[in-house]
Amino acid sequence: MEDSKCFGQTRTTLYIWSLLAALLLWHSPASAVDYYWKCSQVQCTPQPSLKDAAFNSMVVQGVSGDRLAKRQFRGCEFIRPDYGQCIWFEPHPANPNIGSTYGYVANRYGDSCPSGSEYNSETGECTAPEEDKCLPTYGNPVDHWHKVAEVLGSSLPTIRPPLTRCEDSCTYDDPEINGKPQIYVNGDPSGVWQAFRYFGNGVSCTEGDESVNAPPNDPSPKTDKNNKCENKVCLTTDENGVCQNYTYSCTATEKHTDPGDMDCDYGEFNGDAVCVPNSPPPKMTEKETKTDVEVTKNPDGSTDTKTTTTTTTTNCTGVGSCSTSTTTNVSNNKTNADGSPGGESSTCTGPDCKDADGKSQNDKKQEQQEKEENESKVSGDASCTAVPSCTGDAIQCAILRQTHTQRCADEKFQEVDAEELVAGVSGDLAGEGFQPFGEGERGSFDLAGMIDTSSTIGGSCPALPPITFTFRGVTKSVEFGTVMAEICKYASWFSYLMVAFAMRRAAEIVAGGMA
């Protein structure tokens, strides 16, 4: 009995302790308190940070109004993780450089930060993690231009765009082509440029880790002019020091750029992808005119003026197609002592010299080029012995060559040499099996062995068993042997008749085919 009682008491004690442990474990999470700060005064209320609790303590102690507004916050310090103070400075009304310093303390209470927030040991408050500012950019598009080819007609893309872009410290990737490429001939830098569209992936990046890649800002036609003259230089003087012979020079520059239709079309030429320009093509004209003037005063009071004008012109159409020419015009003018004209003469050398019709060689050449640009030319006949020559649109020329090749291949396949065909057929029919019948063989055909007659309706006559039955206690038997023998005799005769008709029909079919 005592042992049993002892066991009962032990079991009851263990049950009580287990129940208490379960209650503690169940109650602990529910009783967890979030961190908060509070000053020691009764009137103080819980605050989220040490600074807020210290400020609350200052207010509770009666600091308010103008005095509170004048106080300057100087910082907080943690004496322990759960205890600290904050300092405010109050300047003296008469001298702001001096004043009084006040410190206010507070204690931290609670067990942990709320779920989804982290403890900031610098401020003593629980803060939610800051959302990545790039997260809202996920899927948003941004466009960037990239140089894909150095010169027109080179394989595309020769310069691949970067796989990612860093825009406002956010990453954009997965580029795709956006629109047609554009040609920049006279810009800096020049080349074929293509717009690519990137999409945000919501990830941050380091700003400036990728250089800006963009075409020239102003693709519109423009003209730049500049003029500059040098001071006069005296070559000779008279006995009084008056200049009798002097020179001076001026230089004028003019540059006109017209990008034309900047869009170009993708195509394929000689197996390479190219960017074919649209009409009109880009153009550039640069002209430099240098004028040298020499003035000479003659003893009779007249004046001779010699003007040498040198003009250098560079014309570019398309890409890499430029020509430069120089024209020199020398004119001599004489002015009499009374100021009246004394005569003039001039000489001109170079392609810019005007003819009787008022046009220079360069003017006529430019007109011809503009005419050729607006039309495509094809030379050569339609024969397959020579490939046609084509100038103009690269895509159209490629189509022309492909059509020419395909047509000639079809014509070669369809060509038939009659003599070669007859010779080939004659050779095939020269065998023994294709020889004609002899004189004695004509009109007679031996069909022996051609028709198989071994499988007719022959064979033994089947034997049917007798039928036995009982009627009113008497057993009877009926024999069919005699009947079947008669039937089989007539069936045998009928089989020969069927074979005869079949052989006749077979002979008709064979004779009709050979006829």
Short mmCIF file of C-alpha atoms in Angstrom, two decimals:
data_model
loop_
_atom_site.label_atom_id
_atom_site.label_comp_id
_atom_site.label_asym_id
_atom_site.label_seq_id
_atom_site.Cartn_x
_atom_site.Cartn_y
_atom_site.Cartn_z
CA MET A 1 0.00 0.00 0.00
CA GLU A 2 2.73 2.46 0.83
CA ASP A 3 4.52 1.76 -2.42
CA SER A 4 1.31 2.32 -4.34
CA LYS A 5 0.62 5.57 -2.52
CA CYS A 6 4.12 6.79 -3.19
CA PHE A 7 3.75 6.04 -6.88
CA GLY A 8 0.46 7.97 -6.96
CA GLN A 9 1.98 11.03 -5.37
CA THR A 10 4.94 10.98 -7.77
CA ARG A 11 2.62 10.71 -10.78
CA THR A 12 0.48 13.61 -9.50
CA THR A 13 3.59 15.79 -9.00
CA LEU A 14 4.85 15.08 -12.51
CA TYR A 15 1.42 15.90 -13.92
CA ILE A 16 1.32 19.25 -12.13
CA TRP A 17 4.82 20.22 -13.32
CA SER A 18 4.01 19.20 -16.91
CA LEU A 19 0.84 21.29 -16.82
CA LEU A 20 2.75 24.32 -15.52
CA ALA A 21 5.43 23.90 -18.23
CA ALA A 22 2.75 23.67 -20.91
CA LEU A 23 1.03 26.79 -19.58
CA LEU A 24 4.31 28.66 -19.59
CA LEU A 25 5.15 27.57 -23.13
CA TRP A 26 1.66 28.48 -24.33
CA HIS A 27 1.61 31.81 -22.53
CA SER A 28 5.16 33.00 -23.44
CA PRO A 29 4.56 34.05 -27.07
CA ALA A 30 1.25 35.69 -26.22
CA SER A 31 2.82 37.68 -23.38
CA ALA A 32 5.80 38.96 -25.48
CA VAL A 33 5.89 42.77 -25.39
CA ASP A 34 7.23 44.95 -28.20
CA TYR A 35 10.15 47.25 -27.41
CA TYR A 36 9.26 50.73 -26.15
CA TRP A 37 10.99 53.57 -24.23
CA LYS A 38 9.68 55.48 -21.21
CA CYS A 39 10.99 58.08 -18.82
CA SER A 40 10.68 57.66 -15.05
CA GLN A 41 7.98 60.28 -14.44
CA VAL A 42 4.47 59.04 -13.90
CA GLN A 43 3.09 61.32 -16.61
CA CYS A 44 5.46 59.86 -19.23
CA THR A 45 3.95 57.71 -21.97
CA PRO A 46 5.60 54.90 -23.99
CA GLN A 47 7.63 56.14 -26.96
CA PRO A 48 9.16 54.28 -29.94
CA SER A 49 12.76 55.57 -29.47
CA LEU A 50 15.14 56.91 -26.84
CA LYS A 51 14.99 60.45 -28.28
CA ASP A 52 11.19 60.52 -28.21
CA ALA A 53 11.14 59.29 -24.61
CA ALA A 54 13.75 61.86 -23.52
CA PHE A 55 11.84 64.65 -25.26
CA ASN A 56 8.67 63.48 -23.50
CA SER A 57 10.52 63.67 -20.18
CA MET A 58 11.59 67.25 -20.93
CA VAL A 59 8.01 68.27 -21.70
CA VAL A 60 6.63 66.50 -18.62
CA GLN A 61 9.12 68.44 -16.48
CA GLY A 62 7.57 71.73 -17.62
CA VAL A 63 9.68 72.93 -20.56
CA SER A 64 7.33 74.45 -23.14
CA GLY A 65 6.61 77.45 -25.35
CA ASP A 66 9.48 79.66 -26.56
CA ARG A 67 11.90 78.02 -24.21
CA LEU A 68 11.21 74.60 -25.72
CA ALA A 69 11.49 76.00 -29.24
CA LYS A 70 14.91 77.55 -28.51
CA ARG A 71 16.46 74.35 -27.25
CA GLN A 72 18.85 72.65 -29.67
CA PHE A 73 19.12 68.87 -29.84
CA ARG A 74 22.74 67.69 -29.48
CA GLY A 75 22.38 63.88 -29.56
CA CYS A 76 21.75 60.74 -27.53
CA GLU A 77 24.04 58.16 -25.93
CA PHE A 78 23.29 54.64 -24.70
CA ILE A 79 24.65 54.00 -21.23
CA ARG A 80 23.30 50.46 -21.52
CA PRO A 81 21.38 48.82 -24.39
CA ASP A 82 18.19 49.41 -22.39
CA TYR A 83 19.11 52.77 -20.82
CA GLY A 84 20.34 56.08 -22.22
CA GLN A 85 20.10 59.86 -22.20
CA CYS A 86 19.69 62.70 -24.73
CA ILE A 87 21.17 66.21 -24.54
CA TRP A 88 19.57 69.58 -25.41
CA PHE A 89 21.39 72.92 -25.39
CA GLU A 90 19.59 76.16 -24.43
CA PRO A 91 21.51 79.30 -25.52
CA HIS A 92 21.65 82.39 -23.30
CA PRO A 93 19.24 85.15 -24.43
CA ALA A 94 22.00 87.77 -24.49
CA ASN A 95 24.77 85.61 -26.00
CA PRO A 96 23.89 82.63 -28.20
CA ASN A 97 27.45 81.27 -27.90
CA ILE A 98 26.92 80.38 -24.25
CA GLY A 99 24.08 78.63 -22.50
CA SER A 100 22.99 75.64 -20.49
CA THR A 101 22.98 71.92 -21.32
CA TYR A 102 20.17 69.60 -20.20
CA GLY A 103 20.09 65.83 -20.19
CA TYR A 104 17.03 63.58 -19.99
CA VAL A 105 17.09 59.80 -19.47
CA ALA A 106 14.77 56.95 -20.38
CA ASN A 107 14.58 53.15 -20.10
CA ARG A 108 13.74 50.52 -22.68
CA TYR A 109 11.09 47.93 -21.93
CA GLY A 110 9.75 44.93 -23.79
CA ASP A 111 11.11 41.73 -25.27
CA SER A 112 11.63 42.20 -29.02
CA CYS A 113 10.66 44.12 -32.11
CA PRO A 114 7.34 43.42 -33.86
CA SER A 115 7.34 40.87 -36.65
CA GLY A 116 8.62 42.31 -39.91
CA SER A 117 10.80 45.01 -38.28
CA GLU A 118 14.39 45.20 -37.09
CA TYR A 119 15.99 46.86 -34.05
CA ASN A 120 18.07 49.97 -34.82
CA SER A 121 20.77 50.15 -32.16
CA GLU A 122 21.61 53.76 -33.11
CA THR A 123 18.15 55.12 -32.34
CA GLY A 124 16.74 52.37 -30.12
CA GLU A 125 13.62 51.95 -32.26
CA CYS A 126 12.13 49.17 -34.33
CA THR A 127 12.03 49.99 -38.04
CA ALA A 128 10.67 48.08 -41.00
CA PRO A 129 13.30 47.20 -43.64
CA GLU A 130 13.45 49.82 -46.37
CA GLU A 131 11.87 48.69 -49.63
CA ASP A 132 14.24 48.50 -52.58
CA LYS A 133 13.49 51.56 -54.69
CA CYS A 134 14.16 49.54 -57.85
CA LEU A 135 11.40 47.04 -57.13
CA PRO A 136 8.68 49.23 -58.73
CA THR A 137 10.75 49.41 -61.95
CA TYR A 138 10.22 45.70 -62.67
CA GLY A 139 9.00 45.35 -66.24
CA ASN A 140 9.20 49.08 -67.00
CA PRO A 141 10.85 49.86 -70.38
CA VAL A 142 13.67 52.30 -71.12
CA ASP A 143 15.12 53.01 -74.56
CA HIS A 144 18.80 53.40 -75.42
CA TRP A 145 20.60 53.90 -78.72
CA HIS A 146 23.63 51.79 -79.54
CA LYS A 147 26.11 51.89 -82.38
CA VAL A 148 25.73 48.61 -84.28
CA ALA A 149 27.94 49.26 -87.33
CA GLU A 150 30.92 51.43 -88.15
CA VAL A 151 30.02 52.13 -91.77
CA LEU A 152 27.03 51.60 -93.98
CA GLY A 153 26.86 48.16 -95.55
CA SER A 154 28.93 46.34 -92.91
CA SER A 155 27.49 43.22 -91.36
CA LEU A 156 24.97 43.89 -88.59
CA PRO A 157 25.29 43.91 -85.76
CA THR A 158 29.04 44.41 -85.68
CA ILE A 159 28.88 45.99 -82.22
CA ARG A 160 26.44 44.19 -79.95
CA PRO A 161 24.56 46.21 -77.31
CA PRO A 162 25.26 45.51 -73.62
CA LEU A 163 22.98 42.94 -72.07
CA THR A 164 22.18 45.22 -69.11
CA ARG A 165 21.83 48.95 -68.45
CA CYS A 166 22.14 50.89 -65.19
CA GLU A 167 19.56 53.69 -65.12
CA ASP A 168 19.08 55.75 -61.92
CA SER A 169 20.83 53.00 -59.95
CA CYS A 170 18.36 50.37 -61.22
CA THR A 171 19.16 47.50 -63.58
CA TYR A 172 17.45 47.05 -66.94
CA ASP A 173 18.08 43.99 -69.13
CA ASP A 174 16.59 41.73 -71.82
CA PRO A 175 17.10 44.20 -74.71
CA GLU A 176 15.01 44.01 -77.87
CA ILE A 177 15.12 46.03 -81.11
CA ASN A 178 12.84 49.07 -81.12
CA GLY A 179 12.18 50.55 -84.55
CA LYS A 180 14.46 50.99 -87.55
CA PRO A 181 18.17 51.81 -87.32
CA GLN A 182 19.38 55.27 -88.31
CA ILE A 183 22.41 56.45 -90.23
CA TYR A 184 24.65 59.18 -88.84
CA VAL A 185 27.21 60.09 -91.45
CA ASN A 186 28.49 63.49 -90.43
CA GLY A 187 27.82 63.30 -86.71
CA ASP A 188 30.34 62.60 -84.02
CA PRO A 189 30.48 59.68 -83.66
CA SER A 190 29.22 58.53 -87.05
CA GLY A 191 27.86 55.10 -87.93
CA VAL A 192 24.67 53.05 -87.95
CA TRP A 193 22.71 53.36 -84.72
CA GLN A 194 19.86 51.17 -83.47
CA ALA A 195 17.41 51.80 -80.64
CA PHE A 196 17.03 48.96 -78.13
CA ARG A 197 14.37 48.68 -75.44
CA TYR A 198 15.40 47.37 -72.02
CA PHE A 199 13.12 46.22 -69.22
CA GLY A 200 13.60 46.70 -65.48
CA ASN A 201 14.30 43.63 -63.35
CA GLY A 202 13.79 45.31 -59.96
CA VAL A 203 17.46 45.01 -58.90
CA SER A 204 19.75 47.86 -57.81
CA CYS A 205 23.03 48.65 -59.53
CA THR A 206 25.96 51.02 -59.18
CA GLU A 207 25.36 54.25 -61.04
CA GLY A 208 28.02 55.01 -63.61
CA ASP A 209 29.16 51.42 -64.18
CA GLU A 210 28.28 51.77 -67.85
CA SER A 211 29.13 54.56 -70.27
CA VAL A 212 26.39 56.45 -72.07
CA ASN A 213 25.98 55.22 -75.63
CA ALA A 214 23.89 57.60 -77.73
CA PRO A 215 23.97 59.05 -81.24
CA PRO A 216 24.56 62.74 -81.99
CA ASN A 217 21.87 64.93 -80.47
CA ASP A 218 20.95 67.02 -83.52
CA PRO A 219 20.41 64.99 -86.70
CA SER A 220 18.65 67.79 -88.62
CA PRO A 221 20.30 69.54 -91.61
CA LYS A 222 22.53 72.42 -90.60
CA THR A 223 25.02 74.88 -92.03
CA ASP A 224 28.08 76.29 -90.28
CA LYS A 225 29.85 79.41 -91.57
CA ASN A 226 33.00 81.20 -90.46
CA ASN A 227 34.93 84.20 -91.81
CA LYS A 228 38.33 85.48 -90.76
CA CYS A 229 40.61 88.17 -92.23
CA GLU A 230 44.23 88.95 -91.46
CA ASN A 231 45.67 92.42 -91.01
CA LYS A 232 47.28 94.24 -93.90
CA VAL A 233 50.98 93.70 -94.43
CA CYS A 234 52.97 96.52 -96.10
CA LEU A 235 55.50 95.34 -98.65
CA THR A 236 57.05 98.66 -99.84
CA THR A 237 56.90 102.36 -98.83
CA ASP A 238 57.87 105.65 -100.48
CA GLU A 239 60.42 108.16 -99.20
CA ASN A 240 57.80 109.60 -96.87
CA GLY A 241 57.00 106.23 -95.34
CA VAL A 242 53.64 105.92 -97.06
CA CYS A 243 52.82 102.29 -97.95
CA GLN A 244 52.82 101.78 -101.70
CA ASN A 245 52.35 98.03 -101.88
CA TYR A 246 50.47 95.91 -99.34
CA THR A 247 48.64 92.57 -99.05
CA TYR A 248 45.95 90.99 -96.89
CA SER A 249 43.98 87.76 -96.96
CA CYS A 250 40.59 86.42 -95.83
CA THR A 251 39.38 82.87 -95.30
CA ALA A 252 35.71 81.84 -95.38
CA THR A 253 34.48 78.34 -94.56
CA GLU A 254 31.04 76.88 -95.05
CA LYS A 255 29.89 73.37 -94.17
CA HIS A 256 26.44 72.03 -94.94
CA THR A 257 25.31 68.62 -93.69
CA ASP A 258 22.06 66.91 -94.59
CA PRO A 259 21.45 63.46 -93.06
CA GLY A 260 18.69 62.72 -95.59
CA ASP A 261 16.32 59.92 -94.62
CA MET A 262 18.09 58.58 -91.56
CA ASP A 263 16.02 55.40 -91.32
CA CYS A 264 17.47 52.37 -93.09
CA ASP A 265 16.03 48.95 -93.85
CA TYR A 266 17.40 45.58 -92.83
CA GLY A 267 18.22 43.31 -95.74
CA GLU A 268 20.59 40.60 -96.90
CA PHE A 269 23.26 41.01 -99.55
CA ASN A 270 25.88 38.38 -100.42
CA GLY A 271 24.91 36.46 -97.29
CA ASP A 272 25.47 39.43 -94.95
CA ALA A 273 22.83 41.47 -93.16
CA VAL A 274 23.11 45.10 -94.18
CA CYS A 275 21.35 48.35 -93.42
CA VAL A 276 20.14 49.72 -96.75
CA PRO A 277 19.58 53.51 -96.73
CA ASN A 278 16.38 55.06 -97.91
CA SER A 279 16.23 57.94 -100.38
CA PRO A 280 17.45 60.65 -100.19
CA PRO A 281 20.93 59.58 -99.00
CA PRO A 282 23.00 61.64 -96.56
CA LYS A 283 25.05 64.48 -98.02
CA MET A 284 27.80 66.82 -96.89
CA THR A 285 29.33 69.80 -98.66
CA GLU A 286 32.33 71.62 -97.22
CA LYS A 287 33.80 74.67 -98.92
CA GLU A 288 36.83 76.74 -98.00
CA THR A 289 37.49 79.98 -99.87
CA LYS A 290 40.79 81.78 -99.36
CA THR A 291 41.20 85.25 -100.88
CA ASP A 292 44.64 86.87 -101.19
CA VAL A 293 44.65 90.54 -102.20
CA GLU A 294 47.70 92.51 -103.28
CA VAL A 295 47.35 96.29 -103.87
CA THR A 296 50.03 98.36 -105.64
CA LYS A 297 49.98 102.16 -106.01
CA ASN A 298 51.71 103.28 -109.23
CA PRO A 299 53.72 106.53 -109.65
CA ASP A 300 51.03 107.94 -112.03
CA GLY A 301 48.44 107.68 -109.28
CA SER A 302 46.71 104.58 -110.61
CA THR A 303 46.19 101.47 -108.51
CA ASP A 304 46.54 97.79 -109.48
CA THR A 305 44.66 95.22 -107.47
CA LYS A 306 45.35 91.50 -107.86
CA THR A 307 42.90 89.13 -106.24
CA THR A 308 43.59 85.39 -106.03
CA THR A 309 40.66 83.30 -104.86
CA THR A 310 41.30 79.61 -104.11
CA THR A 311 38.19 77.52 -103.44
CA THR A 312 38.47 73.94 -102.12
CA THR A 313 35.21 72.00 -102.21
CA THR A 314 34.49 68.58 -100.73
CA ASN A 315 31.24 66.80 -101.67
CA CYS A 316 30.07 63.61 -99.98
CA THR A 317 27.04 61.54 -100.93
CA GLY A 318 26.24 58.46 -98.89
CA VAL A 319 29.05 56.99 -96.82
CA GLY A 320 32.69 56.87 -97.87
CA SER A 321 31.89 58.50 -101.22
CA CYS A 322 33.60 61.91 -101.19
CA SER A 323 35.40 63.98 -103.81
CA THR A 324 37.55 67.08 -103.40
CA SER A 325 38.30 69.71 -106.03
CA THR A 326 40.20 72.99 -106.08
CA THR A 327 39.44 76.00 -108.27
CA THR A 328 41.71 79.06 -108.55
CA ASN A 329 40.45 82.36 -109.92
CA VAL A 330 42.92 85.23 -110.48
CA SER A 331 41.58 88.68 -111.35
CA ASN A 332 43.51 91.89 -112.11
CA ASN A 333 41.76 95.25 -111.77
CA LYS A 334 43.19 98.69 -112.60
CA THR A 335 41.87 101.95 -111.20
CA ASN A 336 42.92 105.21 -112.80
CA ALA A 337 44.19 108.18 -110.82
CA ASP A 338 40.81 109.88 -111.15
CA GLY A 339 39.03 106.80 -109.77
CA SER A 340 37.63 105.58 -113.06
CA PRO A 341 37.96 101.90 -114.07
CA GLY A 342 41.16 101.20 -115.95
CA GLY A 343 40.31 97.71 -117.17
CA GLU A 344 40.24 94.19 -115.77
CA SER A 345 41.21 90.65 -116.70
CA SER A 346 40.77 87.25 -115.06
CA THR A 347 41.77 83.61 -115.42
CA CYS A 348 40.14 80.54 -113.89
CA THR A 349 41.36 76.97 -113.51
CA GLY A 350 39.48 74.11 -111.89
CA PRO A 351 36.10 72.33 -112.03
CA ASP A 352 34.19 75.20 -110.42
CA CYS A 353 34.91 77.61 -113.28
CA LYS A 354 31.70 78.71 -114.98
CA ASP A 355 31.03 77.88 -118.64
CA ALA A 356 29.04 79.95 -121.12
CA ASP A 357 25.82 78.49 -119.74
CA GLY A 358 26.72 79.66 -116.23
CA LYS A 359 27.30 76.17 -114.85
CA SER A 360 30.56 74.64 -113.68
CA GLN A 361 31.76 71.08 -114.13
CA ASN A 362 30.95 70.37 -110.49
CA ASP A 363 27.43 71.72 -110.95
CA LYS A 364 26.82 69.40 -113.88
CA LYS A 365 28.35 66.45 -112.04
CA GLN A 366 26.14 67.09 -109.02
CA GLU A 367 23.04 67.18 -111.18
CA GLN A 368 24.00 63.89 -112.80
CA GLN A 369 24.59 62.24 -109.42
CA GLU A 370 21.23 63.38 -108.14
CA LYS A 371 19.59 61.95 -111.26
CA GLU A 372 21.36 58.60 -110.86
CA GLU A 373 20.45 58.39 -107.17
CA ASN A 374 16.77 58.41 -108.02
CA GLU A 375 16.95 55.52 -110.46
CA SER A 376 18.43 52.04 -110.54
CA LYS A 377 20.32 50.75 -113.57
CA VAL A 378 20.67 47.26 -114.96
CA SER A 379 23.08 46.38 -117.77
CA GLY A 380 23.49 43.13 -119.67
CA ASP A 381 21.24 40.96 -121.85
CA ALA A 382 18.85 38.25 -120.68
CA SER A 383 21.21 35.38 -121.53
CA CYS A 384 22.57 33.03 -118.94
CA THR A 385 26.15 33.35 -120.13
CA ALA A 386 26.73 36.63 -118.25
CA VAL A 387 25.56 37.91 -114.86
CA PRO A 388 23.70 41.23 -115.18
CA SER A 389 25.34 44.34 -113.68
CA CYS A 390 23.13 46.34 -111.31
CA THR A 391 23.58 49.70 -109.60
CA GLY A 392 21.20 51.39 -107.21
CA ASP A 393 19.18 49.78 -104.43
CA ALA A 394 21.22 46.93 -102.92
CA ILE A 395 18.17 44.82 -102.06
CA GLN A 396 16.70 45.13 -105.57
CA CYS A 397 20.06 44.22 -107.10
CA ALA A 398 20.29 41.13 -104.88
CA ILE A 399 16.77 40.08 -105.92
CA LEU A 400 17.69 40.57 -109.59
CA ARG A 401 20.77 38.35 -109.30
CA GLN A 402 18.84 35.64 -107.43
CA THR A 403 16.08 35.65 -110.06
CA HIS A 404 18.66 35.42 -112.87
CA THR A 405 20.36 32.42 -111.21
CA GLN A 406 17.08 30.59 -110.61
CA ARG A 407 15.80 31.20 -114.16
CA CYS A 408 19.01 29.93 -115.74
CA ALA A 409 18.98 26.84 -113.52
CA ASP A 410 15.40 26.06 -114.64
CA GLU A 411 16.28 26.55 -118.30
CA LYS A 412 19.25 24.18 -118.03
CA PHE A 413 17.05 21.54 -116.42
CA GLN A 414 14.45 21.83 -119.18
CA GLU A 415 16.93 21.71 -122.09
CA VAL A 416 16.61 18.42 -124.19
CA ASP A 417 19.19 17.27 -126.73
CA ALA A 418 17.18 15.29 -129.38
CA GLU A 419 20.17 13.40 -130.80
CA GLU A 420 21.41 12.44 -127.35
CA LEU A 421 17.91 11.25 -126.38
CA VAL A 422 17.58 9.06 -129.57
CA ALA A 423 21.02 7.56 -129.01
CA GLY A 424 20.17 6.69 -125.42
CA VAL A 425 16.84 5.06 -126.27
CA SER A 426 18.38 3.10 -129.13
CA GLY A 427 21.02 1.72 -126.84
CA ASP A 428 18.43 0.62 -124.29
CA LEU A 429 16.38 -1.23 -127.00
CA ALA A 430 19.37 -3.04 -128.48
CA GLY A 431 19.02 -6.02 -126.12
CA GLU A 432 17.91 -9.52 -127.22
CA GLY A 433 14.54 -9.18 -125.56
CA PHE A 434 13.63 -6.21 -127.77
CA GLN A 435 14.44 -7.86 -131.18
CA PRO A 436 11.56 -8.13 -133.79
CA PHE A 437 9.94 -11.47 -134.80
CA GLY A 438 11.37 -13.48 -137.64
CA GLU A 439 9.49 -14.35 -140.85
CA GLY A 440 8.43 -17.80 -139.61
CA GLU A 441 7.50 -16.56 -136.17
CA ARG A 442 5.10 -13.79 -137.21
CA GLY A 443 1.43 -14.55 -136.29
CA SER A 444 2.10 -17.62 -134.07
CA PHE A 445 2.51 -17.61 -130.31
CA ASP A 446 3.51 -20.52 -128.07
CA LEU A 447 1.64 -20.26 -124.80
CA ALA A 448 3.06 -23.43 -123.36
CA GLY A 449 4.23 -22.90 -119.86
CA MET A 450 2.64 -19.46 -119.72
CA ILE A 451 -0.59 -20.69 -118.07
CA ASP A 452 -0.57 -22.85 -114.96
CA THR A 453 -3.30 -25.51 -115.09
CA SER A 454 -2.10 -27.58 -112.18
CA SER A 455 -4.61 -26.15 -109.75
CA THR A 456 -8.09 -27.05 -111.11
CA ILE A 457 -11.13 -28.22 -109.22
CA GLY A 458 -9.84 -31.77 -108.88
CA GLY A 459 -9.23 -33.98 -105.88
CA SER A 460 -11.02 -36.83 -104.09
CA CYS A 461 -14.74 -36.87 -103.45
CA PRO A 462 -15.55 -36.13 -99.82
CA ALA A 463 -17.15 -38.95 -97.74
CA LEU A 464 -20.16 -37.90 -95.67
CA PRO A 465 -20.91 -39.98 -92.54
CA PRO A 466 -24.36 -41.69 -92.34
CA ILE A 467 -27.13 -40.06 -90.32
CA THR A 468 -28.53 -42.26 -87.51
CA PHE A 469 -31.83 -41.55 -85.68
CA THR A 470 -34.41 -43.41 -83.51
CA PHE A 471 -38.14 -43.27 -84.24
CA ARG A 472 -40.62 -45.05 -81.92
CA GLY A 473 -37.90 -47.22 -80.41
CA VAL A 474 -36.49 -48.22 -83.79
CA THR A 475 -32.99 -47.00 -84.85
CA LYS A 476 -32.60 -46.07 -88.53
CA SER A 477 -29.44 -45.11 -90.56
CA VAL A 478 -29.30 -43.12 -93.88
CA GLU A 479 -26.22 -43.53 -96.14
CA PHE A 480 -25.05 -40.66 -98.47
CA GLY A 481 -22.07 -42.38 -100.17
CA THR A 482 -23.89 -43.20 -103.41
CA VAL A 483 -25.39 -39.73 -103.73
CA MET A 484 -22.00 -37.95 -103.20
CA ALA A 485 -20.31 -40.17 -105.84
CA GLU A 486 -22.78 -39.02 -108.47
CA ILE A 487 -22.42 -35.36 -107.46
CA CYS A 488 -18.60 -35.50 -107.59
CA LYS A 489 -18.67 -37.03 -111.10
CA TYR A 490 -20.61 -34.09 -112.50
CA ALA A 491 -18.45 -31.60 -110.54
CA SER A 492 -15.29 -33.03 -112.13
CA TRP A 493 -16.70 -32.49 -115.61
CA PHE A 494 -17.66 -28.93 -114.71
CA SER A 495 -14.09 -28.12 -113.55
CA TYR A 496 -12.67 -28.90 -117.00
CA LEU A 497 -15.25 -26.64 -118.57
CA MET A 498 -14.25 -23.74 -116.27
CA VAL A 499 -10.55 -24.20 -117.10
CA ALA A 500 -11.33 -24.13 -120.82
CA PHE A 501 -13.21 -20.87 -120.57
CA ALA A 502 -10.42 -19.35 -118.38
CA MET A 503 -7.71 -20.32 -120.88
CA ARG A 504 -9.68 -18.81 -123.76
CA ARG A 505 -10.06 -15.52 -121.88
CA ALA A 506 -6.37 -15.51 -120.96
CA ALA A 507 -5.43 -16.01 -124.61
CA GLU A 508 -7.61 -13.04 -125.60
CA ILE A 509 -5.89 -10.80 -123.01
CA VAL A 510 -2.39 -11.86 -124.09
CA ALA A 511 -3.20 -11.44 -127.79
CA GLY A 512 -4.71 -8.01 -127.22
CA GLY A 513 -1.65 -6.81 -125.33
CA MET A 514 0.80 -8.03 -127.97
CA ALA A 515 -1.29 -6.52 -130.77
#
